[in-house]
Amino acid sequence: MLLYDTPLAPNPRRVRIFLAEKGVVIPTREVNLIALEHKRADFAAINPLQGVPALVLEDGAVLTESVAICRYIESLHPEPPLFGRDAREAAFVEMWQRRMEFQVFMPIAHAFRHSHPRMAVLEQPQIPQFAESQRARAVEALKWLDGELASRRHVAGEAFTIADITAFVALELAPRARVPVAPDLSHLARWRADVAARPSVPAAA
């Protein structure tokens, strides 16, 4: 297998953290987004949507969505389970993964892409008003998440899962998106510190 990666973007980092949690090493090839390498014909032949990460499988097939890549790795390396151990757990992990994706990750990502100067080459046109509306949405989502984390250790329950990875990379992007994380969100801060202390996080930096 070969993983097309880029060091700064949050989606590839999701996959790298997941791989590190599993103890799985896959050869990588870096794609420079700022240099628009993802727009080149050779990469477009791998992923016509011109995004990373992209995982080329042994038979030449290509997976291009970060959660799909993680699910595939989970099927090959089921321990430790990051999508749940049984049907009930898997359903709740799926629910929380999607909530983190749509309620937390996407507003922060939109705010970043539509406001950060380095993103102007990738997001054309940038819409500052949209970025501001997404910041407000993200701030409310973080308050909600803080309340949820008051009653459990991790996003989807007591076990660390893909939902935590998605939420964590979103929080890591927040400063660059100029999304303020209120200091009184103590449960969110506790959870974030716990995740940051996991060996997989610096390994995937």
Tab-separated table of C-alpha atoms in Angstrom:
chain	number	residue	atom	x	y	z
A	1	MET	CA	0.000	0.000	0.000
A	2	LEU	CA	0.995	3.624	-0.491
A	3	LEU	CA	-0.505	6.592	1.353
A	4	TYR	CA	-0.547	9.997	-0.332
A	5	ASP	CA	-0.186	12.427	2.540
A	6	THR	CA	0.452	16.055	3.398
A	7	PRO	CA	1.868	17.196	6.747
A	8	LEU	CA	-0.299	20.194	7.624
A	9	ALA	CA	-3.863	19.298	6.620
A	10	PRO	CA	-6.211	17.821	9.266
A	11	ASN	CA	-7.700	14.990	7.190
A	12	PRO	CA	-4.385	13.242	6.504
A	13	ARG	CA	-3.492	13.755	10.155
A	14	ARG	CA	-6.625	11.841	11.119
A	15	VAL	CA	-5.304	8.867	9.189
A	16	ARG	CA	-1.801	9.199	10.628
A	17	ILE	CA	-3.123	9.247	14.212
A	18	PHE	CA	-5.319	6.246	13.440
A	19	LEU	CA	-2.372	4.319	11.990
A	20	ALA	CA	-0.222	5.215	14.992
A	21	GLU	CA	-2.946	3.978	17.368
A	22	LYS	CA	-2.930	0.700	15.468
A	23	GLY	CA	0.849	0.493	15.288
A	24	VAL	CA	0.593	0.197	11.501
A	25	VAL	CA	3.241	1.681	9.204
A	26	ILE	CA	2.413	2.387	5.554
A	27	PRO	CA	4.836	3.967	3.051
A	28	THR	CA	3.862	7.562	2.274
A	29	ARG	CA	4.333	10.058	-0.506
A	30	GLU	CA	3.945	13.753	0.277
A	31	VAL	CA	1.669	15.967	-1.804
A	32	ASN	CA	2.374	19.708	-1.499
A	33	LEU	CA	-1.028	21.388	-1.554
A	34	ILE	CA	0.309	24.937	-1.499
A	35	ALA	CA	2.385	24.143	-4.594
A	36	LEU	CA	-0.817	22.713	-6.116
A	37	GLU	CA	0.737	19.296	-6.620
A	38	HIS	CA	-2.717	17.785	-6.077
A	39	LYS	CA	-3.845	19.558	-9.254
A	40	ARG	CA	-1.250	17.855	-11.430
A	41	ALA	CA	-2.365	15.254	-13.944
A	42	ASP	CA	-0.359	12.481	-12.310
A	43	PHE	CA	-2.134	12.938	-8.974
A	44	ALA	CA	-5.529	13.567	-10.575
A	45	ALA	CA	-5.136	10.143	-12.159
A	46	ILE	CA	-4.961	8.718	-8.625
A	47	ASN	CA	-7.731	10.869	-7.161
A	48	PRO	CA	-9.868	12.780	-9.680
A	49	LEU	CA	-11.242	14.864	-6.791
A	50	GLN	CA	-7.653	16.019	-6.163
A	51	GLY	CA	-7.677	15.619	-2.390
A	52	VAL	CA	-5.576	13.913	0.238
A	53	PRO	CA	-5.295	11.473	1.869
A	54	ALA	CA	-5.425	8.782	-0.788
A	55	LEU	CA	-4.530	5.175	-0.095
A	56	VAL	CA	-3.461	3.003	-3.013
A	57	LEU	CA	-4.209	-0.630	-2.208
A	58	GLU	CA	-2.196	-3.668	-3.236
A	59	ASP	CA	-4.462	-4.288	-6.226
A	60	GLY	CA	-4.220	-0.677	-7.431
A	61	ALA	CA	-7.633	0.417	-6.160
A	62	VAL	CA	-7.692	3.778	-4.384
A	63	LEU	CA	-9.481	4.858	-1.200
A	64	THR	CA	-9.744	8.641	-0.907
A	65	GLU	CA	-11.830	9.494	2.170
A	66	SER	CA	-10.075	9.585	5.528
A	67	VAL	CA	-12.744	7.670	7.466
A	68	ALA	CA	-13.037	5.090	4.671
A	69	ILE	CA	-9.268	4.587	4.859
A	70	CYS	CA	-9.503	4.168	8.629
A	71	ARG	CA	-12.322	1.646	8.292
A	72	TYR	CA	-10.227	-0.381	5.868
A	73	ILE	CA	-7.266	-0.365	8.247
A	74	GLU	CA	-9.606	-1.365	11.088
A	75	SER	CA	-10.748	-4.389	9.088
A	76	LEU	CA	-7.130	-5.473	8.588
A	77	HIS	CA	-6.004	-4.619	12.128
A	78	PRO	CA	-9.015	-4.858	14.465
A	79	GLU	CA	-7.065	-4.258	17.675
A	80	PRO	CA	-7.365	-1.883	19.366
A	81	PRO	CA	-10.927	-1.300	18.124
A	82	LEU	CA	-11.508	2.330	17.168
A	83	PHE	CA	-14.963	1.866	15.618
A	84	GLY	CA	-16.545	-0.054	18.516
A	85	ARG	CA	-16.437	-3.663	19.720
A	86	ASP	CA	-20.013	-4.722	18.968
A	87	ALA	CA	-23.073	-3.542	17.062
A	88	ARG	CA	-24.243	-1.177	19.792
A	89	GLU	CA	-20.844	0.425	20.305
A	90	ALA	CA	-20.300	0.705	16.562
A	91	ALA	CA	-23.611	2.514	16.133
A	92	PHE	CA	-22.776	5.064	18.829
A	93	VAL	CA	-19.250	5.564	17.520
A	94	GLU	CA	-20.725	6.183	14.062
A	95	MET	CA	-23.198	8.679	15.488
A	96	TRP	CA	-20.521	10.585	17.367
A	97	GLN	CA	-18.051	10.428	14.510
A	98	ARG	CA	-20.609	12.057	12.230
A	99	ARG	CA	-21.494	14.630	14.877
A	100	MET	CA	-17.840	15.562	15.253
A	101	GLU	CA	-17.481	15.724	11.484
A	102	PHE	CA	-20.471	17.955	10.817
A	103	GLN	CA	-20.883	19.942	14.041
A	104	VAL	CA	-17.230	20.583	14.978
A	105	PHE	CA	-14.777	19.732	12.211
A	106	MET	CA	-16.569	21.221	9.200
A	107	PRO	CA	-17.344	24.664	10.678
A	108	ILE	CA	-13.734	25.054	11.810
A	109	ALA	CA	-12.434	23.851	8.447
A	110	HIS	CA	-14.727	26.233	6.563
A	111	ALA	CA	-13.657	29.151	8.744
A	112	PHE	CA	-10.024	28.278	8.056
A	113	ARG	CA	-10.370	27.810	4.309
A	114	HIS	CA	-12.370	31.006	3.844
A	115	SER	CA	-10.181	33.292	5.961
A	116	HIS	CA	-6.568	32.142	6.174
A	117	PRO	CA	-4.332	33.940	3.630
A	118	ARG	CA	-2.495	30.742	2.683
A	119	MET	CA	-5.790	29.131	1.718
A	120	ALA	CA	-6.590	31.756	-0.911
A	121	VAL	CA	-4.864	29.699	-3.587
A	122	LEU	CA	-7.033	26.685	-2.714
A	123	GLU	CA	-10.391	28.280	-1.868
A	124	GLN	CA	-11.476	30.537	-4.692
A	125	PRO	CA	-13.273	32.690	-3.910
A	126	GLN	CA	-12.752	33.032	-0.189
A	127	ILE	CA	-15.918	34.369	1.437
A	128	PRO	CA	-15.092	36.198	4.693
A	129	GLN	CA	-18.750	36.431	5.736
A	130	PHE	CA	-19.099	32.667	5.456
A	131	ALA	CA	-15.961	32.199	7.559
A	132	GLU	CA	-17.421	34.429	10.266
A	133	SER	CA	-20.713	32.550	10.327
A	134	GLN	CA	-18.846	29.248	10.617
A	135	ARG	CA	-16.756	30.574	13.515
A	136	ALA	CA	-19.924	31.378	15.421
A	137	ARG	CA	-21.282	27.920	14.669
A	138	ALA	CA	-18.034	26.298	15.840
A	139	VAL	CA	-18.024	28.255	19.110
A	140	GLU	CA	-21.513	26.979	19.922
A	141	ALA	CA	-20.538	23.430	18.969
A	142	LEU	CA	-17.567	23.507	21.338
A	143	LYS	CA	-19.805	24.627	24.200
A	144	TRP	CA	-22.125	21.712	23.432
A	145	LEU	CA	-19.216	19.263	23.262
A	146	ASP	CA	-17.884	20.515	26.599
A	147	GLY	CA	-21.230	19.672	28.177
A	148	GLU	CA	-21.221	16.201	26.641
A	149	LEU	CA	-17.723	15.496	27.925
A	150	ALA	CA	-18.791	16.287	31.483
A	151	SER	CA	-20.245	12.790	31.808
A	152	ARG	CA	-17.685	10.590	30.034
A	153	ARG	CA	-13.992	10.293	29.335
A	154	HIS	CA	-14.135	10.310	25.533
A	155	VAL	CA	-16.443	11.598	22.840
A	156	ALA	CA	-18.359	8.371	22.191
A	157	GLY	CA	-18.009	6.831	25.649
A	158	GLU	CA	-15.218	5.602	27.872
A	159	ALA	CA	-13.065	4.233	25.031
A	160	PHE	CA	-10.919	6.249	22.628
A	161	THR	CA	-12.334	6.061	19.071
A	162	ILE	CA	-12.252	7.610	15.622
A	163	ALA	CA	-14.686	10.248	16.953
A	164	ASP	CA	-11.973	11.518	19.303
A	165	ILE	CA	-9.482	11.700	16.446
A	166	THR	CA	-11.849	13.783	14.337
A	167	ALA	CA	-12.658	16.146	17.192
A	168	PHE	CA	-9.002	16.501	18.154
A	169	VAL	CA	-7.724	17.446	14.701
A	170	ALA	CA	-10.561	19.962	14.487
A	171	LEU	CA	-9.485	21.566	17.785
A	172	GLU	CA	-5.892	21.655	16.569
A	173	LEU	CA	-7.043	23.630	13.525
A	174	ALA	CA	-9.104	26.096	15.574
A	175	PRO	CA	-6.300	28.642	16.240
A	176	ARG	CA	-5.458	28.914	12.541
A	177	ALA	CA	-9.172	29.313	11.794
A	178	ARG	CA	-9.388	32.006	14.492
A	179	VAL	CA	-12.044	30.031	16.328
A	180	PRO	CA	-11.766	30.933	20.025
A	181	VAL	CA	-11.855	28.094	22.530
A	182	ALA	CA	-13.238	29.560	25.735
A	183	PRO	CA	-11.018	28.893	28.781
A	184	ASP	CA	-14.008	27.947	30.915
A	185	LEU	CA	-14.693	24.825	28.820
A	186	SER	CA	-12.983	22.686	31.432
A	187	HIS	CA	-14.278	19.306	30.278
A	188	LEU	CA	-13.145	20.001	26.734
A	189	ALA	CA	-9.741	21.088	28.044
A	190	ARG	CA	-9.385	17.912	30.121
A	191	TRP	CA	-10.313	15.718	27.168
A	192	ARG	CA	-8.007	17.604	24.814
A	193	ALA	CA	-5.056	17.242	27.184
A	194	ASP	CA	-5.751	13.512	27.543
A	195	VAL	CA	-5.782	12.991	23.775
A	196	ALA	CA	-2.696	15.150	23.237
A	197	ALA	CA	-0.820	12.959	25.723
A	198	ARG	CA	-1.454	9.788	23.713
A	199	PRO	CA	1.724	8.539	21.964
A	200	SER	CA	-0.099	8.477	18.627
A	201	VAL	CA	-0.486	12.277	18.529
A	202	PRO	CA	3.196	13.325	18.456
A	203	ALA	CA	3.938	10.287	16.293
A	204	ALA	CA	1.492	11.634	13.696
A	205	ALA	CA	2.534	15.279	13.881
